[in-house]
């Protein structure tokens, strides 16, 4: 807090009772002597930090010392960076210096300030001009703040400390989780935000406003600054919110914009409510503020969810990876709501194609009478492990493309009557693109397996997948098939062998509904070109021949997860039961 009103009590002995290092910091920053520090008085305003006022060389200052536990919540390097930006933009003239490591700060004290008045439309408009100037400045920060994500991080700390979570909290969290999921799908503009933008942090003097306390400033959703403004006052009505939004946008806010900002208010209120529990655990209870924040989360969450749930365009919009991971975690823990499960439905794996037509000549003599996928390893057919992993996540639509000794696959039907066989009569005259062409209409929301993979980790087959991908193993070099990928994990090249770090290919992929629909047309089209195109691996369709139409990612696994048995010697090494057959 860089200003104070009546919440100051003078203590002549105060300076003698503080840590001498604080005096040294002041002297070093202001280039003064200890004797120059006068008129020292503690400041009792502010929710967490410990501050005092002092004068030096005729000018008044505030020294801010970080409160207990603040290091767990605040990035002081980010704050110091933000203060520099605020000073440059003319939003905060009080900043003098902050130590980005220890977090202490010296600011100019502005006398004669009055409290910000939420009921004064002129002040509200001026406050909106301040925050709009920040948002439109084009300034950026290396740091970002996601209020929902941070709230969950603090909750984890509370749970680890066995903090008694209040009754009814789980229902509120479910509301906020859902609101946050819709917010993530809206992808509100990311700008440089103050992130604690409310009355006590706005200095008002002679009609001029300044914005102080930049502890939480970082890149974020623009709506969270407006959400802070309305969530941290108990008096703001929906009409007040509407006028506020119109003032910010300098035009009537659209219904979608208003809903977005109200949802931000719900999430922000939830964050500060959780934050207040952490402060209480640290011995610093927030009193009535805790109820203000809780009510904001409840009120605005209940306000926006009915509209979100009835918005088909938003429900159909692709979610972010972070939202996907969060919802999958909730689904796996059995905590996802029906709406959350419905949001995940477009990402659910619905079917699988097992490419099992090849001869497997390198596995002779055993493949003379048994197709490679039906070879038993430790008593279990190789293909059984794949089918079992698929069924474990609810996939019952399973296609097996067969060719060599095709009738042998009928032995699977007693155990797996749901299997659907697709015959490939071209298996012995073409590469596996012919098998993919035979099953090309089955690739939407589908796993595609090379059926000779020994799956040691069935957890690689999951119920939901975010994007089209291939399993791959990071290696320093390889003589096997491999991928190059960019910094986002998108595959940029497929090749046989690399002497540089790369991703060794594993023959297990997943294809989204959109990519699967494209493959249904592209695989037969490429195969129909004949000639060399009849002898390619089917993977080349999306990764080479039609690469511009696909964005396929690597999905990391390890050599312990999955093994491709290429030779009879490798089979003998894995399963000693075959050792005698090689003698």
XYZ file of C-alpha atoms in Angstrom:
583
model
C 0.000 0.000 0.000
C 1.562 3.261 -1.142
C -0.842 5.636 0.553
C -2.610 5.808 3.895
C -5.395 7.654 5.577
C -6.342 7.400 9.231
C -4.813 3.910 9.562
C -1.477 5.309 10.775
C -0.111 5.559 14.301
C 3.104 7.412 15.044
C 5.826 5.574 16.932
C 9.002 7.542 17.637
C 10.891 4.378 18.576
C 9.723 2.442 15.542
C 12.921 2.831 13.556
C 15.043 1.508 16.414
C 12.943 -1.636 16.593
C 13.177 -2.760 13.000
C 15.717 -4.976 11.255
C 18.873 -2.874 10.682
C 19.111 -4.298 7.170
C 15.957 -2.378 6.289
C 17.631 0.881 7.250
C 20.656 -0.089 5.176
C 18.411 -0.742 2.171
C 16.740 2.639 2.478
C 20.064 4.426 2.796
C 21.515 2.609 -0.205
C 18.460 3.241 -2.373
C 17.969 6.919 -1.503
C 21.667 7.702 -1.067
C 21.049 9.062 2.417
C 22.299 8.698 5.969
C 20.390 6.951 8.743
C 19.894 10.320 10.416
C 17.998 11.525 7.344
C 15.233 8.980 7.934
C 12.576 10.750 10.022
C 8.837 10.797 10.706
C 8.669 7.009 10.819
C 5.219 5.522 11.340
C 3.779 2.054 10.719
C 1.060 1.669 8.107
C -1.727 -0.668 9.082
C -3.491 -0.482 5.724
C -3.031 -3.402 3.324
C -4.064 -7.034 3.593
C -0.795 -8.951 3.847
C 2.426 -6.941 3.571
C 4.099 -5.064 6.427
C 4.757 -1.409 5.624
C 5.813 1.833 7.238
C 6.007 5.437 6.179
C 9.052 7.644 6.550
C 10.449 10.921 5.268
C 13.850 11.656 3.787
C 15.186 14.944 2.436
C 11.747 16.482 2.613
C 9.951 13.742 0.677
C 7.671 11.047 2.099
C 8.052 7.366 1.237
C 6.551 3.960 1.972
C 8.749 0.943 2.708
C 6.984 -2.353 1.942
C 8.227 -5.596 3.473
C 6.710 -8.842 2.112
C 4.298 -10.575 4.452
C 4.660 -14.093 5.803
C 3.914 -16.717 3.154
C 3.807 -14.251 0.275
C 6.781 -15.907 -1.432
C 4.610 -18.953 -2.117
C 2.131 -16.843 -4.067
C 3.985 -13.889 -5.574
C 6.770 -13.705 -8.138
C 8.738 -10.647 -7.030
C 10.808 -10.577 -10.208
C 7.587 -10.337 -12.194
C 6.330 -7.581 -9.885
C 9.502 -5.517 -10.284
C 9.256 -5.886 -14.051
C 5.605 -4.795 -13.996
C 6.368 -1.752 -11.860
C 8.868 -0.597 -14.440
C 6.214 -0.894 -17.149
C 3.651 0.938 -14.996
C 6.059 3.787 -14.389
C 6.867 4.021 -18.107
C 3.164 4.161 -19.015
C 2.446 6.844 -16.423
C 0.106 4.565 -14.488
C 2.117 4.596 -11.241
C 4.443 7.470 -10.335
C 5.042 6.161 -6.823
C 7.532 3.420 -7.683
C 11.130 4.021 -6.615
C 12.800 0.610 -6.267
C 12.104 -3.059 -5.592
C 14.492 -5.876 -4.837
C 13.298 -8.633 -7.204
C 14.784 -11.359 -5.016
C 13.765 -10.389 -1.490
C 10.653 -8.449 -2.495
C 11.079 -5.303 -0.409
C 9.983 -2.104 -2.122
C 10.284 1.651 -1.656
C 7.578 3.911 -3.060
C 6.768 7.591 -2.873
C 3.979 8.446 -0.461
C 1.206 10.545 -2.006
C -0.452 12.697 0.692
C -4.016 13.928 0.469
C -5.480 10.950 -1.377
C -9.122 10.006 -0.958
C -10.702 6.562 -1.180
C -11.840 5.424 -4.599
C -15.624 5.740 -4.871
C -17.323 2.948 -6.814
C -20.479 5.044 -6.887
C -18.792 7.989 -8.614
C -19.272 7.433 -12.352
C -16.516 9.883 -13.223
C -14.036 7.955 -11.078
C -15.175 4.643 -12.530
C -14.734 5.980 -16.061
C -11.271 7.269 -15.149
C -10.376 3.864 -13.688
C -11.504 2.189 -16.914
C -9.295 4.590 -18.856
C -6.335 3.515 -16.716
C -6.835 -0.189 -17.251
C -7.686 0.276 -20.922
C -4.425 2.174 -21.382
C -2.561 -0.751 -19.840
C -4.354 -3.355 -21.944
C -3.864 -1.449 -25.190
C -0.271 -0.455 -24.528
C 1.142 -3.426 -26.380
C 3.420 -4.135 -23.426
C 4.085 -7.782 -22.656
C 5.557 -9.769 -19.801
C 7.514 -13.026 -19.708
C 5.119 -14.131 -16.960
C 1.438 -14.994 -17.053
C -1.297 -15.541 -14.485
C -4.238 -17.897 -14.854
C -6.504 -17.298 -11.857
C -8.171 -20.690 -12.070
C -4.894 -22.546 -12.380
C -3.401 -20.583 -9.490
C -6.440 -21.249 -7.314
C -6.026 -24.980 -7.888
C -2.323 -24.710 -7.046
C -3.125 -23.016 -3.741
C -5.821 -25.607 -3.056
C -3.225 -28.312 -3.466
C -1.063 -26.598 -0.836
C -4.065 -26.347 1.491
C -4.892 -30.016 1.057
C -1.293 -31.038 1.665
C -1.401 -29.034 4.896
C -4.742 -30.675 5.869
C -6.459 -27.287 5.974
C -10.172 -27.739 6.816
C -11.966 -26.877 3.573
C -15.389 -25.288 4.294
C -18.645 -27.159 3.746
C -20.162 -26.592 0.328
C -16.807 -25.818 -1.234
C -16.878 -28.769 -3.646
C -20.116 -27.497 -5.207
C -18.634 -24.032 -5.656
C -15.488 -25.480 -7.168
C -17.515 -27.499 -9.669
C -19.277 -24.300 -10.742
C -16.014 -22.415 -11.144
C -14.286 -25.297 -12.921
C -17.071 -25.316 -15.476
C -17.015 -21.533 -15.884
C -13.234 -21.630 -16.310
C -13.568 -24.309 -18.971
C -15.914 -22.119 -20.988
C -13.610 -19.140 -20.504
C -10.682 -21.127 -21.834
C -12.693 -22.032 -24.892
C -13.556 -18.383 -25.523
C -9.838 -17.570 -25.579
C -10.163 -14.033 -24.254
C -7.506 -11.642 -25.501
C -4.259 -12.034 -23.551
C -2.862 -8.656 -22.546
C -0.660 -7.195 -19.845
C -2.922 -7.155 -16.767
C -2.724 -5.649 -13.293
C -4.600 -8.627 -11.797
C -5.502 -6.871 -8.521
C -7.455 -4.009 -10.021
C -9.921 -2.739 -7.424
C -10.672 0.321 -5.278
C -7.960 0.097 -2.588
C -5.276 -0.097 -5.275
C -6.455 3.056 -7.048
C -5.068 6.347 -5.712
C -7.361 9.338 -6.145
C -6.053 12.876 -5.690
C -7.430 16.063 -7.201
C -9.341 14.078 -9.805
C -6.252 12.190 -10.989
C -6.019 8.417 -10.606
C -2.983 6.166 -10.276
C -2.804 2.380 -10.080
C -0.569 0.856 -7.412
C 0.304 -2.576 -5.960
C 1.475 -4.538 -9.016
C 2.286 -7.759 -7.140
C 0.162 -9.978 -9.390
C 0.698 -8.178 -12.709
C 1.372 -10.482 -15.666
C -0.076 -11.531 -18.997
C -3.640 -12.721 -18.703
C -7.226 -12.544 -19.898
C -8.276 -8.901 -20.167
C -11.576 -9.782 -18.490
C -9.853 -10.703 -15.246
C -8.991 -7.061 -14.539
C -12.655 -6.137 -14.938
C -13.538 -9.233 -12.931
C -11.283 -8.055 -10.113
C -12.938 -4.661 -10.149
C -16.443 -6.030 -9.632
C -15.692 -9.164 -7.581
C -14.000 -7.184 -4.827
C -16.930 -4.970 -3.947
C -20.113 -6.299 -2.328
C -22.329 -3.615 -3.798
C -22.008 -3.951 -7.574
C -25.285 -4.887 -9.277
C -25.623 -6.361 -12.751
C -26.682 -2.925 -13.983
C -23.498 -1.489 -12.494
C -21.511 -4.200 -14.250
C -23.178 -3.405 -17.572
C -22.292 0.264 -17.270
C -18.737 -0.671 -16.299
C -18.303 -2.872 -19.362
C -19.712 -0.169 -21.641
C -17.243 2.298 -20.153
C -14.324 -0.057 -20.693
C -15.205 -0.866 -24.303
C -16.269 2.747 -25.014
C -19.408 1.302 -26.604
C -22.177 -1.057 -25.508
C -20.625 -4.396 -24.596
C -21.942 -7.357 -26.553
C -23.764 -10.074 -24.582
C -20.804 -12.399 -25.164
C -18.346 -9.789 -23.853
C -20.463 -9.121 -20.777
C -20.807 -12.842 -20.078
C -17.068 -13.321 -20.499
C -16.248 -10.575 -17.997
C -18.810 -11.838 -15.476
C -17.314 -15.324 -15.766
C -13.917 -13.775 -15.093
C -15.397 -12.149 -11.980
C -16.558 -15.571 -10.786
C -13.146 -17.159 -11.328
C -11.302 -14.195 -9.804
C -13.608 -14.203 -6.782
C -12.931 -17.909 -6.366
C -9.178 -17.316 -6.535
C -9.248 -14.660 -3.813
C -11.525 -16.861 -1.706
C -8.990 -19.698 -1.898
C -6.177 -17.179 -1.376
C -7.888 -16.017 1.824
C -7.866 -19.586 3.154
C -4.126 -19.719 2.554
C -3.706 -16.415 4.395
C -5.801 -17.753 7.258
C -3.571 -20.824 7.408
C -0.599 -18.432 7.683
C -2.215 -16.701 10.671
C -3.510 -13.723 8.697
C -7.325 -14.021 8.485
C -9.074 -11.811 5.925
C -12.286 -11.239 7.873
C -15.190 -9.937 5.795
C -13.139 -9.991 2.607
C -13.346 -13.779 2.563
C -17.137 -13.620 2.427
C -17.063 -10.923 -0.256
C -14.915 -13.092 -2.510
C -16.915 -16.251 -1.848
C -20.196 -14.516 -2.660
C -18.744 -13.100 -5.875
C -17.711 -16.573 -7.018
C -21.133 -17.996 -6.199
C -23.134 -15.116 -7.618
C -21.380 -14.581 -10.905
C -20.793 -18.287 -11.484
C -24.510 -18.948 -11.185
C -25.179 -15.979 -13.461
C -23.122 -17.135 -16.456
C -23.418 -20.931 -16.534
C -26.977 -21.177 -17.924
C -25.995 -18.985 -20.876
C -22.782 -20.897 -21.512
C -24.552 -24.241 -21.417
C -27.036 -23.099 -24.040
C -24.394 -21.781 -26.443
C -23.935 -24.504 -29.097
C -21.209 -22.614 -30.945
C -19.088 -22.332 -27.813
C -19.682 -25.926 -26.790
C -18.507 -27.067 -30.207
C -15.349 -24.941 -30.143
C -12.108 -26.811 -29.655
C -10.807 -26.540 -26.108
C -7.271 -25.660 -25.073
C -4.756 -28.347 -24.164
C -4.734 -27.145 -20.577
C -8.503 -27.405 -20.329
C -8.401 -30.832 -21.957
C -5.821 -32.119 -19.477
C -7.819 -30.756 -16.551
C -11.081 -32.326 -17.689
C -9.425 -35.661 -18.427
C -7.929 -35.673 -14.929
C -11.374 -35.020 -13.469
C -12.914 -37.737 -15.617
C -10.264 -40.262 -14.604
C -10.861 -39.389 -10.943
C -14.609 -39.845 -11.387
C -15.257 -36.180 -10.580
C -16.311 -34.843 -13.986
C -19.826 -33.480 -14.322
C -22.143 -34.547 -17.125
C -21.433 -31.269 -18.899
C -17.686 -31.836 -18.590
C -17.989 -35.360 -19.948
C -20.049 -33.999 -22.807
C -17.326 -31.437 -23.516
C -14.803 -34.290 -23.747
C -16.934 -36.360 -26.099
C -15.362 -34.993 -29.328
C -11.982 -36.156 -28.002
C -13.082 -39.691 -27.107
C -11.439 -42.534 -29.002
C -14.318 -44.419 -30.571
C -12.686 -47.114 -32.692
C -9.428 -48.806 -33.637
C -7.856 -50.273 -36.746
C -5.350 -53.104 -36.303
C -3.175 -53.590 -39.375
C -2.460 -57.331 -39.347
C -2.216 -58.411 -42.988
C 1.551 -58.815 -43.417
C 3.600 -61.998 -43.582
C 6.291 -61.257 -41.004
C 9.043 -63.092 -42.866
C 11.759 -62.101 -40.405
C 9.930 -64.029 -37.695
C 10.249 -67.352 -39.505
C 9.956 -70.217 -38.755
C 7.037 -69.456 -36.465
C 5.203 -67.292 -39.008
C 5.180 -70.147 -41.505
C 1.983 -71.322 -39.845
C 0.959 -68.389 -37.652
C 0.371 -64.742 -38.596
C 2.720 -62.546 -36.582
C -0.032 -60.805 -34.522
C -1.234 -64.234 -33.355
C 2.170 -65.317 -32.078
C 2.087 -65.921 -28.353
C 4.554 -64.164 -26.061
C 4.587 -65.540 -22.534
C 1.431 -67.438 -23.440
C -0.576 -64.451 -24.697
C -1.151 -63.577 -28.349
C 0.497 -60.277 -29.300
C -2.757 -58.888 -30.667
C -4.665 -59.807 -27.503
C -2.754 -57.227 -25.497
C -3.767 -54.540 -27.976
C -7.412 -55.568 -27.993
C -7.538 -55.791 -24.204
C -6.057 -52.292 -23.864
C -8.674 -50.920 -26.251
C -11.565 -52.579 -24.461
C -10.267 -51.357 -21.108
C -11.026 -47.784 -22.202
C -14.411 -48.647 -23.670
C -13.503 -49.134 -27.337
C -15.558 -51.964 -28.824
C -15.526 -50.947 -32.497
C -12.332 -52.725 -33.517
C -11.329 -53.518 -37.090
C -8.667 -56.096 -37.943
C -7.238 -55.850 -41.458
C -6.064 -59.351 -42.325
C -4.361 -60.909 -45.339
C -1.732 -63.608 -44.752
C -3.379 -66.773 -43.361
C -6.484 -64.668 -42.852
C -8.670 -67.516 -41.582
C -6.351 -68.010 -38.620
C -7.737 -64.782 -37.166
C -11.117 -66.445 -36.659
C -9.648 -67.961 -33.492
C -10.038 -64.501 -31.918
C -13.825 -64.456 -32.200
C -14.711 -66.624 -29.180
C -12.874 -64.211 -26.906
C -13.598 -61.068 -28.929
C -16.903 -61.445 -30.801
C -17.037 -57.683 -31.466
C -14.096 -57.808 -33.896
C -14.789 -56.805 -37.501
C -12.492 -58.288 -40.123
C -11.466 -56.413 -43.261
C -9.718 -58.558 -45.864
C -6.819 -57.185 -47.894
C -6.137 -59.408 -50.932
C -3.269 -57.119 -52.003
C -1.196 -57.630 -48.890
C 1.511 -59.652 -50.663
C 1.972 -57.318 -53.654
C 1.859 -53.889 -52.025
C 3.056 -52.191 -48.870
C 0.738 -51.580 -45.940
C -0.905 -48.615 -47.674
C -3.229 -51.205 -49.220
C -4.372 -52.270 -45.747
C -4.941 -48.633 -44.772
C -6.871 -48.075 -48.003
C -9.099 -51.061 -47.229
C -9.972 -49.554 -43.839
C -9.756 -45.878 -44.802
C -13.314 -45.134 -43.738
C -12.585 -46.198 -40.152
C -9.954 -43.649 -39.115
C -12.110 -40.975 -37.430
C -11.456 -40.732 -33.671
C -9.430 -43.887 -34.122
C -6.291 -45.586 -32.924
C -4.301 -47.286 -35.680
C -1.930 -50.084 -34.661
C 0.707 -52.137 -36.299
C -0.538 -55.380 -34.809
C 2.875 -56.890 -34.103
C 3.609 -54.442 -31.270
C 4.171 -56.018 -27.866
C 2.331 -53.611 -25.577
C 3.915 -53.620 -22.127
C 2.124 -50.482 -20.923
C -1.594 -50.588 -21.749
C -1.884 -47.113 -20.216
C -0.659 -45.742 -23.539
C -4.139 -46.441 -24.868
C -6.328 -43.795 -23.259
C -9.984 -42.948 -23.545
C -9.354 -39.414 -24.763
C -6.811 -37.922 -27.145
C -6.358 -34.212 -27.776
C -4.835 -34.310 -31.257
C -3.609 -36.590 -34.003
C -0.346 -38.156 -32.890
C 2.191 -40.953 -33.141
C 3.827 -42.611 -30.203
C 7.551 -41.960 -30.351
C 10.625 -42.375 -28.188
C 13.171 -39.545 -27.807
C 16.603 -40.869 -28.797
C 20.029 -39.318 -29.474
C 20.209 -41.176 -32.814
C 18.672 -44.231 -34.469
C 18.858 -46.490 -37.506
C 15.104 -47.059 -37.313
C 12.218 -44.991 -38.656
C 12.038 -41.678 -36.854
C 10.500 -38.216 -36.746
C 11.796 -34.701 -36.463
C 9.452 -32.404 -34.555
C 9.304 -28.687 -33.872
C 9.156 -27.002 -30.467
C 5.400 -27.611 -30.284
C 5.787 -31.324 -30.952
C 4.454 -31.186 -34.511
C 6.075 -33.747 -36.790
C 8.072 -32.023 -39.521
C 9.808 -35.010 -41.133
C 9.744 -38.798 -41.247
C 12.887 -40.671 -42.277
C 14.717 -43.977 -41.954
C 17.507 -43.306 -39.485
C 19.098 -40.171 -38.064
C 22.465 -39.384 -36.524
C 20.935 -36.483 -34.583
C 18.479 -36.340 -31.661
C 15.070 -37.333 -32.950
C 11.925 -39.311 -32.113
C 12.039 -43.033 -32.879
C 8.745 -44.014 -34.419
C 6.373 -46.483 -32.791
C 3.597 -47.914 -34.929
C 0.717 -46.669 -32.810
C -1.105 -43.528 -33.867
C -4.350 -41.699 -33.143
C -6.396 -39.634 -35.577
C -8.993 -36.994 -34.748
C -12.397 -36.928 -36.376
C -11.294 -34.192 -38.777
C -8.012 -35.830 -39.746
C -9.650 -39.240 -39.979
C -12.182 -37.855 -42.435
C -9.356 -36.406 -44.544
C -7.504 -39.730 -44.477
C -10.636 -41.476 -45.738
C -10.169 -39.537 -48.975
C -6.397 -39.075 -49.070
C -5.269 -42.673 -48.473
C -7.266 -44.182 -51.372
C -6.333 -41.228 -53.601
C -2.602 -41.638 -53.018
C -2.818 -45.429 -53.313
C -4.743 -45.123 -56.581
C -1.783 -43.330 -58.152
C -0.128 -46.745 -58.364
C 3.542 -47.253 -59.110
C 5.729 -46.188 -56.202
C 2.659 -45.034 -54.273
C 1.509 -48.644 -53.983
C 4.735 -49.508 -52.173
C 4.817 -46.796 -49.518
C 4.019 -47.103 -45.863
C 0.573 -45.705 -45.182
C 2.052 -43.184 -42.717
C 3.574 -41.294 -45.669
C 0.139 -40.116 -46.771
C -0.295 -37.644 -43.900
C 3.392 -37.047 -43.211
C 4.784 -36.749 -46.756
C 2.305 -36.747 -49.649
C -0.401 -34.584 -48.036
C 1.614 -33.121 -45.157
C 0.252 -29.590 -45.627
C -3.223 -30.813 -44.664
C -2.246 -32.363 -41.321
C -0.725 -31.307 -38.019
C 0.398 -34.553 -36.414
C 2.237 -34.520 -33.093
C 4.597 -36.852 -31.282
C 3.347 -38.461 -28.073
C 6.222 -39.525 -25.892
C 6.748 -43.054 -24.630
C 9.754 -45.176 -23.685
C 11.364 -48.441 -24.734
C 9.863 -49.988 -21.584
C 6.333 -49.188 -22.781
C 6.193 -50.960 -26.101
C 8.385 -53.373 -28.066
C 8.375 -54.218 -31.748
C 9.554 -57.801 -32.261
C 11.172 -57.792 -35.676
C 13.091 -61.086 -35.719
C 12.822 -64.588 -34.344
C 16.002 -63.969 -32.350
C 14.327 -61.012 -30.644
C 11.310 -63.201 -29.863
C 13.597 -65.819 -28.312
C 15.290 -63.165 -26.200
C 11.950 -61.955 -24.863
C 10.316 -65.365 -24.371
C 12.728 -68.224 -23.503
C 10.016 -70.738 -24.428
C 11.101 -70.284 -28.055
C 14.784 -70.913 -27.378
C 14.639 -74.615 -28.241
C 13.020 -73.874 -31.625
C 16.127 -72.003 -32.732
C 18.529 -74.867 -31.998
